[in-house]
Amino acid sequence: MTSPAPQRVVVLGGGIGGQVAATRLKAKLGADARVILVERSTTFTFAPSLLWLMVGKRQPRTITRDYSGLSRRGVEVVHASVTGIDTAAAEVQTEGGTIGYDYLVVALGAALDLGRIPGLAEHTHHPYDLPSAERLRDALAAFRGGRVTVAIASLPYKCPAAPYETAMLIDGYLRERGLHDASRIDLYTPEPLPLPVAGPHAGYSVAAELAARGITFHPRTQLEAVEPSALRLGGELVPHDLAVVIPPHRPPAVIAASGLAGPNGWIPVDRSTLRTRASNVYAIGDNTAIPLENGMLLPKAGVFAHGEAEVVAANIARRVHGDLREDAFDGHGTCFLETGGGKSGLARGDFYASPLPRVAMHRPRRTWHAAKIGFEQYWLRRWL
Ligand SMILES: Cc1cc2nc3c(=O)[nH]c(=O)nc-3n(C[C@H](O)[C@H](O)[C@H](O)COP(=O)(O)OP(=O)(O)OC[C@H]3O[C@@H](n4cnc5c(N)ncnc54)[C@H](O)[C@@H]3O)c2cc1C
């Protein structure tokens, strides 16, 4: 009797969700499956650390890894851009050729869309990828005081806390450099409160932290246009000496063309199993849209991409072994919120709770900051 051919499990995207899914799948399936991860970049940068890099507290090499760790664990890493997903034929097209699959996990993240607002790329900074965070670090180092504007261009964006952390870390940095009294920081957002998905208690806590630092918070304000040294916000022209704008986000183009996308361009999934509408195709992390009972979407955050990857890997491995029981993703998540001065707050909760997410917000402490550093080190050692 011959043993069955190994199944082929393909993971698209080698970010937070893709790394966890591929690692777990290979560990659970061993020789029963080939696990192939397709990622266009040869290096991975741990995004939460970009905010520390922005204020000179990290070097690029300490927060960046190649994919050799995944290869050592038996995952076949293919560095190529995914150009098509054909769920009818059960294959994906890449720049390097076509790859067939028995099971597919789509974890391509969210793309930044700077071109949507003229002038954004030329006249503003952001910390949302490594080269941009390095440029912002250099601009901050050259800053001699004045008006800093932090703005959120549009919703949704990755990590609900990150723009607020950005403002507070810049505040702490200006204090360290003796520039605080010569500066002011304003934060503009279309949101009614910080972290609205987490409920009013979390929002008011973050707003209070901003106020305690003298950062002026402007909710419900839309960015309309970018000029060389001013932003048009809520009908007003707001001049600045340094503008940090979280760019618009969009789904990766390959998803829109795949038939997996819903009306808003992101991939709709079953919120417990992360199944898409296509057979044996799962989607996890930032490229999904998961509606919550409060009418908002589950935030685009690494903690959720990670939790979803664990569930999907467990369920695919069981199915390969003929076991139809399924784990369910439960919407729980924890997030540190850096507040500058070596402190961090902590938000922890159940985002699937009914009728509203139940999120506890813990005040900034040095121990949460130390825990965030510990988590960074764990991530960079454990997964790549
Ligand atoms: C500054 C910043 C701070 C953050 N802080 C936190 C935090 O404290 N806590 C938290 O939980 N989350 C945080 N996040 C959010 C977190 O990084 C993301 O939510 C998380 O990375 C999502 O994981 P993912 O696997 O869905 O996507 P990603 O990690 O973005 O991975 C997607 C991968 O797909 C690849 N890819 C895309 N298109 C293609 C293609 N066509 N072909 C091949 N490869 C492709 C990309 O190169 C990328 O490697 C932060 C994000 C930023 C930017």
Tab-separated table of C-alpha atoms and ligand atoms in Angstrom:
chain	number	residue	atom	x	y	z
A	1	MET	CA	0.000	0.000	0.000
A	2	THR	CA	1.380	3.442	-0.914
A	3	SER	CA	1.064	6.358	1.500
A	4	PRO	CA	-1.055	9.303	0.282
A	5	ALA	CA	0.766	12.190	-1.427
A	6	PRO	CA	1.511	15.039	0.985
A	7	GLN	CA	-1.104	17.778	0.951
A	8	ARG	CA	-0.044	21.195	-0.235
A	9	VAL	CA	-0.837	24.098	2.091
A	10	VAL	CA	0.013	27.526	0.695
A	11	VAL	CA	0.253	30.643	2.873
A	12	LEU	CA	0.238	34.017	1.093
A	13	GLY	CA	2.113	36.742	2.998
A	14	GLY	CA	4.921	36.322	5.496
A	15	GLY	CA	3.914	38.996	7.987
A	16	ILE	CA	2.619	38.357	11.500
A	17	GLY	CA	-0.300	36.127	10.487
A	18	GLY	CA	1.556	34.265	7.737
A	19	GLN	CA	4.586	33.478	9.924
A	20	VAL	CA	2.459	32.031	12.714
A	21	ALA	CA	0.216	30.070	10.345
A	22	ALA	CA	3.120	28.550	8.380
A	23	THR	CA	5.141	27.677	11.500
A	24	ARG	CA	2.215	26.014	13.245
A	25	LEU	CA	1.074	24.164	10.115
A	26	LYS	CA	4.509	22.661	9.499
A	27	ALA	CA	4.900	21.706	13.167
A	28	LYS	CA	1.509	19.975	13.193
A	29	LEU	CA	1.677	18.347	9.763
A	30	GLY	CA	5.338	17.379	9.385
A	31	ALA	CA	5.762	15.065	6.379
A	32	ASP	CA	1.990	14.930	5.779
A	33	ALA	CA	2.078	18.302	4.016
A	34	ARG	CA	4.279	20.688	2.132
A	35	VAL	CA	3.833	24.153	3.651
A	36	ILE	CA	4.724	26.844	1.119
A	37	LEU	CA	4.879	30.497	2.168
A	38	VAL	CA	4.897	33.145	-0.582
A	39	GLU	CA	6.291	36.539	0.476
A	40	ARG	CA	7.584	39.271	-1.812
A	41	SER	CA	10.031	40.787	0.669
A	42	THR	CA	13.259	39.075	1.773
A	43	THR	CA	13.130	40.780	5.196
A	44	PHE	CA	10.486	41.263	7.855
A	45	THR	CA	10.347	44.284	10.179
A	46	PHE	CA	8.455	44.048	13.466
A	47	ALA	CA	6.021	46.959	12.965
A	48	PRO	CA	5.336	47.884	16.622
A	49	SER	CA	9.054	48.690	17.034
A	50	LEU	CA	8.938	51.278	14.214
A	51	LEU	CA	7.556	53.747	16.754
A	52	TRP	CA	10.668	53.304	18.935
A	53	LEU	CA	12.872	53.575	15.857
A	54	MET	CA	11.155	56.875	14.994
A	55	VAL	CA	12.424	58.393	18.280
A	56	GLY	CA	15.917	56.899	17.986
A	57	LYS	CA	15.386	53.975	20.385
A	58	ARG	CA	15.873	51.147	17.867
A	59	GLN	CA	18.180	50.450	14.928
A	60	PRO	CA	16.736	48.887	11.744
A	61	ARG	CA	18.895	45.765	12.105
A	62	THR	CA	17.631	45.007	15.621
A	63	ILE	CA	13.979	44.876	14.518
A	64	THR	CA	14.432	43.203	11.119
A	65	ARG	CA	14.870	39.505	10.299
A	66	ASP	CA	15.245	37.380	7.173
A	67	TYR	CA	13.156	34.250	6.612
A	68	SER	CA	15.869	31.653	7.262
A	69	GLY	CA	14.282	30.682	10.599
A	70	LEU	CA	11.104	29.592	8.821
A	71	SER	CA	13.091	27.618	6.250
A	72	ARG	CA	14.960	25.835	9.067
A	73	ARG	CA	11.606	24.697	10.443
A	74	GLY	CA	10.717	23.080	7.127
A	75	VAL	CA	8.540	25.801	5.606
A	76	GLU	CA	9.267	26.278	1.880
A	77	VAL	CA	9.706	30.041	1.523
A	78	VAL	CA	9.167	31.453	-1.975
A	79	HIS	CA	10.153	35.094	-2.400
A	80	ALA	CA	7.850	36.366	-5.142
A	81	SER	CA	4.914	38.711	-5.568
A	82	VAL	CA	1.509	37.077	-5.683
A	83	THR	CA	-0.169	38.315	-8.859
A	84	GLY	CA	-3.361	36.243	-8.923
A	85	ILE	CA	-5.546	33.933	-6.805
A	86	ASP	CA	-7.727	31.522	-8.786
A	87	THR	CA	-9.962	29.728	-6.316
A	88	ALA	CA	-11.837	27.825	-9.068
A	89	ALA	CA	-8.593	26.209	-10.241
A	90	ALA	CA	-7.156	26.040	-6.663
A	91	GLU	CA	-3.957	27.804	-7.667
A	92	VAL	CA	-2.130	31.066	-7.140
A	93	GLN	CA	-0.071	32.954	-9.679
A	94	THR	CA	3.213	34.495	-8.639
A	95	GLU	CA	5.970	36.303	-10.482
A	96	GLY	CA	7.878	33.035	-10.231
A	97	GLY	CA	5.130	30.745	-11.588
A	98	THR	CA	1.871	29.057	-10.609
A	99	ILE	CA	1.437	27.135	-7.345
A	100	GLY	CA	-1.464	24.758	-6.767
A	101	TYR	CA	-2.923	24.232	-3.300
A	102	ASP	CA	-5.140	21.890	-1.315
A	103	TYR	CA	-5.567	24.543	1.398
A	104	LEU	CA	-4.866	28.265	1.093
A	105	VAL	CA	-4.345	30.870	3.835
A	106	VAL	CA	-4.465	34.484	2.612
A	107	ALA	CA	-2.505	36.844	4.895
A	108	LEU	CA	-1.441	39.683	2.592
A	109	GLY	CA	-2.077	42.505	5.079
A	110	ALA	CA	-3.213	46.026	4.234
A	111	ALA	CA	-1.448	48.274	1.713
A	112	LEU	CA	-0.660	51.953	2.261
A	113	ASP	CA	-2.284	54.239	-0.304
A	114	LEU	CA	-0.340	57.516	-0.242
A	115	GLY	CA	-1.361	58.351	-3.814
A	116	ARG	CA	-4.981	58.824	-2.751
A	117	ILE	CA	-4.202	62.306	-1.356
A	118	PRO	CA	-2.061	64.580	-3.562
A	119	GLY	CA	0.977	65.911	-1.711
A	120	LEU	CA	0.871	63.311	1.064
A	121	ALA	CA	4.006	61.455	-0.066
A	122	GLU	CA	5.978	64.666	-0.703
A	123	HIS	CA	5.048	66.843	2.280
A	124	THR	CA	4.294	64.566	5.236
A	125	HIS	CA	5.960	61.808	7.239
A	126	HIS	CA	4.690	58.560	8.735
A	127	PRO	CA	6.155	55.661	10.762
A	128	TYR	CA	4.204	52.845	9.028
A	129	ASP	CA	7.088	51.188	7.147
A	130	LEU	CA	10.829	51.020	7.722
A	131	PRO	CA	12.135	53.554	5.161
A	132	SER	CA	9.418	56.054	6.123
A	133	ALA	CA	10.063	55.602	9.848
A	134	GLU	CA	13.781	56.238	9.226
A	135	ARG	CA	12.976	59.451	7.346
A	136	LEU	CA	10.694	60.564	10.196
A	137	ARG	CA	13.466	59.776	12.716
A	138	ASP	CA	15.836	62.028	10.738
A	139	ALA	CA	13.235	64.806	10.486
A	140	LEU	CA	12.632	64.633	14.246
A	141	ALA	CA	16.370	64.724	14.936
A	142	ALA	CA	16.636	67.890	12.827
A	143	PHE	CA	13.526	69.460	14.424
A	144	ARG	CA	14.305	72.555	16.520
A	145	GLY	CA	10.823	73.209	17.933
A	146	GLY	CA	7.557	74.448	16.458
A	147	ARG	CA	4.232	72.971	15.529
A	148	VAL	CA	3.876	69.203	15.056
A	149	THR	CA	0.649	67.946	13.490
A	150	VAL	CA	-0.238	64.254	13.801
A	151	ALA	CA	-3.230	63.256	11.663
A	152	ILE	CA	-5.112	60.109	10.705
A	153	ALA	CA	-5.980	60.371	7.006
A	154	SER	CA	-8.829	57.851	6.915
A	155	LEU	CA	-10.315	54.705	8.438
A	156	PRO	CA	-9.578	51.844	8.722
A	157	TYR	CA	-5.874	51.890	9.576
A	158	LYS	CA	-3.507	49.379	11.179
A	159	CYS	CA	-3.296	49.331	14.972
A	160	PRO	CA	-5.898	51.698	16.466
A	161	ALA	CA	-3.431	52.788	19.149
A	162	ALA	CA	-0.435	53.568	16.907
A	163	PRO	CA	-1.258	57.204	15.962
A	164	TYR	CA	-1.860	58.026	19.640
A	165	GLU	CA	1.379	56.315	20.620
A	166	THR	CA	3.105	58.277	17.846
A	167	ALA	CA	1.932	61.607	19.298
A	168	MET	CA	2.885	60.676	22.882
A	169	LEU	CA	6.294	59.242	21.919
A	170	ILE	CA	7.071	62.434	19.966
A	171	ASP	CA	5.999	64.427	23.029
A	172	GLY	CA	8.377	62.396	25.227
A	173	TYR	CA	11.184	62.804	22.708
A	174	LEU	CA	10.756	66.597	22.552
A	175	ARG	CA	10.827	66.717	26.372
A	176	GLU	CA	14.082	64.704	26.454
A	177	ARG	CA	15.636	67.141	23.990
A	178	GLY	CA	14.456	70.243	25.885
A	179	LEU	CA	12.215	71.283	22.983
A	180	HIS	CA	8.857	70.744	24.628
A	181	ASP	CA	8.253	74.347	25.694
A	182	ALA	CA	9.100	75.564	22.190
A	183	SER	CA	6.672	73.131	20.557
A	184	ARG	CA	3.039	72.126	20.388
A	185	ILE	CA	1.472	68.883	19.196
A	186	ASP	CA	-2.032	68.616	17.719
A	187	LEU	CA	-3.698	65.320	16.853
A	188	TYR	CA	-6.505	65.215	14.263
A	189	THR	CA	-8.710	62.216	13.511
A	190	PRO	CA	-12.026	61.453	11.802
A	191	GLU	CA	-12.819	59.263	14.849
A	192	PRO	CA	-15.132	60.593	17.590
A	193	LEU	CA	-12.720	59.372	20.299
A	194	PRO	CA	-9.415	57.496	20.401
A	195	LEU	CA	-9.904	53.722	19.944
A	196	PRO	CA	-13.697	54.013	19.381
A	197	VAL	CA	-13.995	50.273	18.796
A	198	ALA	CA	-12.875	49.681	22.379
A	199	GLY	CA	-15.690	51.812	23.811
A	200	PRO	CA	-15.916	55.172	25.585
A	201	HIS	CA	-13.932	54.190	28.699
A	202	ALA	CA	-10.838	53.328	26.647
A	203	GLY	CA	-11.335	56.429	24.483
A	204	TYR	CA	-11.635	58.830	27.409
A	205	SER	CA	-8.584	57.243	29.094
A	206	VAL	CA	-6.430	57.860	26.030
A	207	ALA	CA	-7.865	61.376	25.562
A	208	ALA	CA	-6.933	62.097	29.198
A	209	GLU	CA	-3.354	60.910	28.590
A	210	LEU	CA	-3.110	63.246	25.583
A	211	ALA	CA	-4.471	66.155	27.611
A	212	ALA	CA	-2.065	65.456	30.490
A	213	ARG	CA	0.810	65.985	28.040
A	214	GLY	CA	-0.655	69.144	26.507
A	215	ILE	CA	-1.411	67.397	23.200
A	216	THR	CA	-4.523	68.996	21.695
A	217	PHE	CA	-7.000	66.412	20.428
A	218	HIS	CA	-9.270	67.273	17.473
A	219	PRO	CA	-11.845	64.470	16.953
A	220	ARG	CA	-14.244	64.161	13.998
A	221	THR	CA	-11.883	66.078	11.703
A	222	GLN	CA	-11.311	64.978	8.143
A	223	LEU	CA	-8.035	65.538	6.277
A	224	GLU	CA	-9.032	67.177	2.993
A	225	ALA	CA	-5.790	68.257	1.343
A	226	VAL	CA	-2.037	68.487	1.855
A	227	GLU	CA	-0.041	71.613	1.026
A	228	PRO	CA	3.738	72.006	1.389
A	229	SER	CA	3.611	73.370	4.963
A	230	ALA	CA	-0.045	73.081	5.925
A	231	LEU	CA	-2.833	70.514	6.079
A	232	ARG	CA	-6.443	71.314	5.228
A	233	LEU	CA	-8.385	69.728	8.072
A	234	GLY	CA	-12.123	70.113	8.666
A	235	GLY	CA	-12.277	73.139	6.336
A	236	GLU	CA	-9.353	74.952	7.990
A	237	LEU	CA	-5.817	75.417	6.735
A	238	VAL	CA	-3.551	74.284	9.603
A	239	PRO	CA	0.119	75.288	9.209
A	240	HIS	CA	2.829	73.045	10.661
A	241	ASP	CA	6.580	72.674	10.983
A	242	LEU	CA	6.370	68.863	10.880
A	243	ALA	CA	3.395	66.795	9.706
A	244	VAL	CA	3.014	63.115	10.580
A	245	VAL	CA	0.038	61.643	8.718
A	246	ILE	CA	-1.067	58.018	9.023
A	247	PRO	CA	-1.723	57.294	5.325
A	248	PRO	CA	-4.941	55.821	3.901
A	249	HIS	CA	-4.959	52.016	3.782
A	250	ARG	CA	-6.393	49.806	1.036
A	251	PRO	CA	-6.717	46.055	0.412
A	252	PRO	CA	-3.890	44.531	-1.655
A	253	ALA	CA	-4.778	44.812	-5.369
A	254	VAL	CA	-4.511	41.055	-5.932
A	255	ILE	CA	-7.405	40.476	-3.529
A	256	ALA	CA	-9.799	42.801	-5.353
A	257	ALA	CA	-9.197	40.842	-8.565
A	258	SER	CA	-9.567	37.422	-6.904
A	259	GLY	CA	-13.302	37.171	-6.264
A	260	LEU	CA	-12.562	36.790	-2.532
A	261	ALA	CA	-13.220	40.468	-1.770
A	262	GLY	CA	-16.450	41.822	-0.312
A	263	PRO	CA	-18.066	45.163	-1.221
A	264	ASN	CA	-15.495	47.189	0.764
A	265	GLY	CA	-12.577	45.402	-0.918
A	266	TRP	CA	-11.483	43.441	2.183
A	267	ILE	CA	-12.145	39.699	2.515
A	268	PRO	CA	-15.310	38.704	4.397
A	269	VAL	CA	-14.757	35.626	6.579
A	270	ASP	CA	-16.630	33.538	9.110
A	271	ARG	CA	-15.518	35.299	12.297
A	272	SER	CA	-14.922	32.027	14.187
A	273	THR	CA	-13.244	29.837	11.568
A	274	LEU	CA	-11.824	32.488	9.185
A	275	ARG	CA	-13.194	30.562	6.202
A	276	THR	CA	-13.818	32.612	3.078
A	277	ARG	CA	-16.578	31.960	0.553
A	278	ALA	CA	-14.162	29.758	-1.485
A	279	SER	CA	-13.642	26.106	-0.650
A	280	ASN	CA	-10.545	25.370	1.501
A	281	VAL	CA	-9.526	29.047	1.441
A	282	TYR	CA	-9.031	30.924	4.729
A	283	ALA	CA	-8.109	34.572	5.281
A	284	ILE	CA	-6.544	36.061	8.409
A	285	GLY	CA	-5.260	39.398	9.683
A	286	ASP	CA	-5.397	42.827	8.137
A	287	ASN	CA	-6.741	41.737	4.737
A	288	THR	CA	-10.045	40.617	6.309
A	289	ALA	CA	-13.116	42.596	7.361
A	290	ILE	CA	-14.862	41.198	10.452
A	291	PRO	CA	-17.954	43.155	11.524
A	292	LEU	CA	-18.548	43.467	15.270
A	293	GLU	CA	-21.877	43.817	17.020
A	294	ASN	CA	-21.288	47.562	17.569
A	295	GLY	CA	-21.257	48.082	13.784
A	296	MET	CA	-17.490	48.602	13.641
A	297	LEU	CA	-14.849	46.253	12.260
A	298	LEU	CA	-12.398	44.160	14.267
A	299	PRO	CA	-9.244	46.331	14.364
A	300	LYS	CA	-6.359	45.585	12.047
A	301	ALA	CA	-3.810	44.468	14.648
A	302	GLY	CA	-1.064	41.904	14.946
A	303	VAL	CA	-2.604	40.392	18.047
A	304	PHE	CA	-5.680	39.365	16.037
A	305	ALA	CA	-3.672	38.192	13.000
A	306	HIS	CA	-1.721	35.964	15.420
A	307	GLY	CA	-4.790	34.546	17.183
A	308	GLU	CA	-6.563	33.875	13.889
A	309	ALA	CA	-3.468	32.133	12.477
A	310	GLU	CA	-3.392	29.730	15.444
A	311	VAL	CA	-7.034	28.760	14.875
A	312	VAL	CA	-6.697	28.328	11.109
A	313	ALA	CA	-3.511	26.255	11.425
A	314	ALA	CA	-5.128	23.965	14.003
A	315	ASN	CA	-8.249	23.477	11.871
A	316	ILE	CA	-6.423	22.830	8.585
A	317	ALA	CA	-4.087	20.347	10.304
A	318	ARG	CA	-7.088	18.480	11.741
A	319	ARG	CA	-8.803	18.337	8.357
A	320	VAL	CA	-5.684	16.994	6.680
A	321	HIS	CA	-5.753	14.236	9.303
A	322	GLY	CA	-9.450	13.559	8.686
A	323	ASP	CA	-10.680	15.147	11.930
A	324	LEU	CA	-13.540	17.576	11.321
A	325	ARG	CA	-13.608	19.190	14.784
A	326	GLU	CA	-12.832	22.917	14.686
A	327	ASP	CA	-11.342	25.503	17.047
A	328	ALA	CA	-13.005	28.923	17.056
A	329	PHE	CA	-11.348	32.338	17.144
A	330	ASP	CA	-12.876	34.197	20.110
A	331	GLY	CA	-11.992	37.857	19.395
A	332	HIS	CA	-9.830	38.335	22.499
A	333	GLY	CA	-6.842	40.642	22.231
A	334	THR	CA	-4.287	42.606	24.242
A	335	CYS	CA	-2.425	45.704	23.131
A	336	PHE	CA	0.250	47.836	24.789
A	337	LEU	CA	-0.059	51.578	24.292
A	338	GLU	CA	3.237	53.489	24.570
A	339	THR	CA	2.809	56.842	26.287
A	340	GLY	CA	6.425	58.097	26.267
A	341	GLY	CA	8.766	58.586	29.220
A	342	GLY	CA	9.363	54.816	29.476
A	343	LYS	CA	5.732	53.958	30.246
A	344	SER	CA	3.012	52.048	28.482
A	345	GLY	CA	-0.695	51.483	29.062
A	346	LEU	CA	-2.481	48.225	28.302
A	347	ALA	CA	-5.833	47.529	26.615
A	348	ARG	CA	-7.195	44.008	26.987
A	349	GLY	CA	-10.558	42.641	26.072
A	350	ASP	CA	-13.137	40.602	24.267
A	351	PHE	CA	-13.975	42.255	20.954
A	352	TYR	CA	-16.649	39.653	20.120
A	353	ALA	CA	-18.593	40.377	23.326
A	354	SER	CA	-22.283	41.152	22.880
A	355	PRO	CA	-23.722	43.746	22.543
A	356	LEU	CA	-20.438	45.721	22.806
A	357	PRO	CA	-16.736	44.815	23.028
A	358	ARG	CA	-15.630	44.515	26.680
A	359	VAL	CA	-12.226	46.181	26.934
A	360	ALA	CA	-10.322	47.053	30.114
A	361	MET	CA	-7.837	49.914	29.917
A	362	HIS	CA	-4.901	49.879	32.344
A	363	ARG	CA	-3.100	53.116	33.167
A	364	PRO	CA	0.478	53.681	31.942
A	365	ARG	CA	3.180	51.984	34.034
A	366	ARG	CA	6.860	51.207	33.637
A	367	THR	CA	6.089	47.504	33.970
A	368	TRP	CA	3.807	47.511	30.874
A	369	HIS	CA	6.595	49.215	28.934
A	370	ALA	CA	9.037	46.504	30.087
A	371	ALA	CA	6.479	43.870	29.104
A	372	LYS	CA	6.158	45.428	25.637
A	373	ILE	CA	9.944	45.191	25.186
A	374	GLY	CA	9.783	41.569	26.375
A	375	PHE	CA	7.075	40.851	23.817
A	376	GLU	CA	9.157	42.416	21.035
A	377	GLN	CA	12.148	40.241	21.953
A	378	TYR	CA	9.980	37.107	22.200
A	379	TRP	CA	8.475	37.789	18.773
A	380	LEU	CA	11.763	38.348	17.010
A	381	ARG	CA	13.295	35.211	18.572
A	382	ARG	CA	10.322	32.886	18.336
A	383	TRP	CA	8.918	33.395	14.876
A	384	LEU	CA	11.795	34.177	12.510
B	1	LIG	C1	3.709	51.463	13.400
B	1	LIG	C2	2.857	50.256	13.704
B	1	LIG	C3	2.691	49.821	15.011
B	1	LIG	C4	1.902	48.706	15.282
B	1	LIG	N1	1.762	48.304	16.577
B	1	LIG	C5	1.020	47.204	16.845
B	1	LIG	C6	0.876	46.740	18.197
B	1	LIG	O1	1.457	47.301	19.145
B	1	LIG	N2	0.087	45.655	18.414
B	1	LIG	C7	-0.570	45.012	17.395
B	1	LIG	O2	-1.280	44.043	17.654
B	1	LIG	N3	-0.444	45.435	16.109
B	1	LIG	C8	0.328	46.503	15.822
B	1	LIG	N4	0.452	46.932	14.525
B	1	LIG	C9	-0.335	46.276	13.456
B	1	LIG	C10	0.313	45.001	12.973
B	1	LIG	O3	1.644	45.214	12.551
B	1	LIG	C11	-0.505	44.432	11.822
B	1	LIG	O4	-1.861	44.431	12.179
B	1	LIG	C12	-0.062	43.014	11.518
B	1	LIG	O5	1.248	43.055	10.997
B	1	LIG	C13	-1.030	42.341	10.556
B	1	LIG	O6	-0.526	41.069	10.215
B	1	LIG	P1	-0.867	40.454	8.781
B	1	LIG	O7	-0.185	39.150	8.740
B	1	LIG	O8	-2.310	40.534	8.525
B	1	LIG	O9	-0.192	41.485	7.745
B	1	LIG	P2	1.321	41.917	7.621
B	1	LIG	O10	2.070	41.657	8.875
B	1	LIG	O11	1.290	43.315	7.102
B	1	LIG	O12	1.905	40.950	6.511
B	1	LIG	C14	1.475	40.987	5.167
B	1	LIG	C15	2.622	40.451	4.327
B	1	LIG	O13	2.170	40.225	2.991
B	1	LIG	C16	3.181	40.607	2.097
B	1	LIG	N5	2.544	40.907	0.812
B	1	LIG	C17	1.593	41.836	0.546
B	1	LIG	N6	1.214	41.758	-0.743
B	1	LIG	C18	1.940	40.775	-1.308
B	1	LIG	C19	1.973	40.211	-2.615
B	1	LIG	N7	1.201	40.652	-3.610
B	1	LIG	N8	2.830	39.188	-2.851
B	1	LIG	C20	3.634	38.695	-1.862
B	1	LIG	N9	3.635	39.195	-0.592
B	1	LIG	C21	2.792	40.210	-0.329
B	1	LIG	C22	3.807	41.836	2.747
B	1	LIG	O14	5.127	42.046	2.259
B	1	LIG	C23	3.787	41.429	4.230
B	1	LIG	O15	4.981	40.809	4.639
B	1	LIG	C24	1.257	48.020	14.219
B	1	LIG	C25	1.426	48.453	12.903
B	1	LIG	C26	2.223	49.552	12.639
B	1	LIG	C27	2.414	49.992	11.200
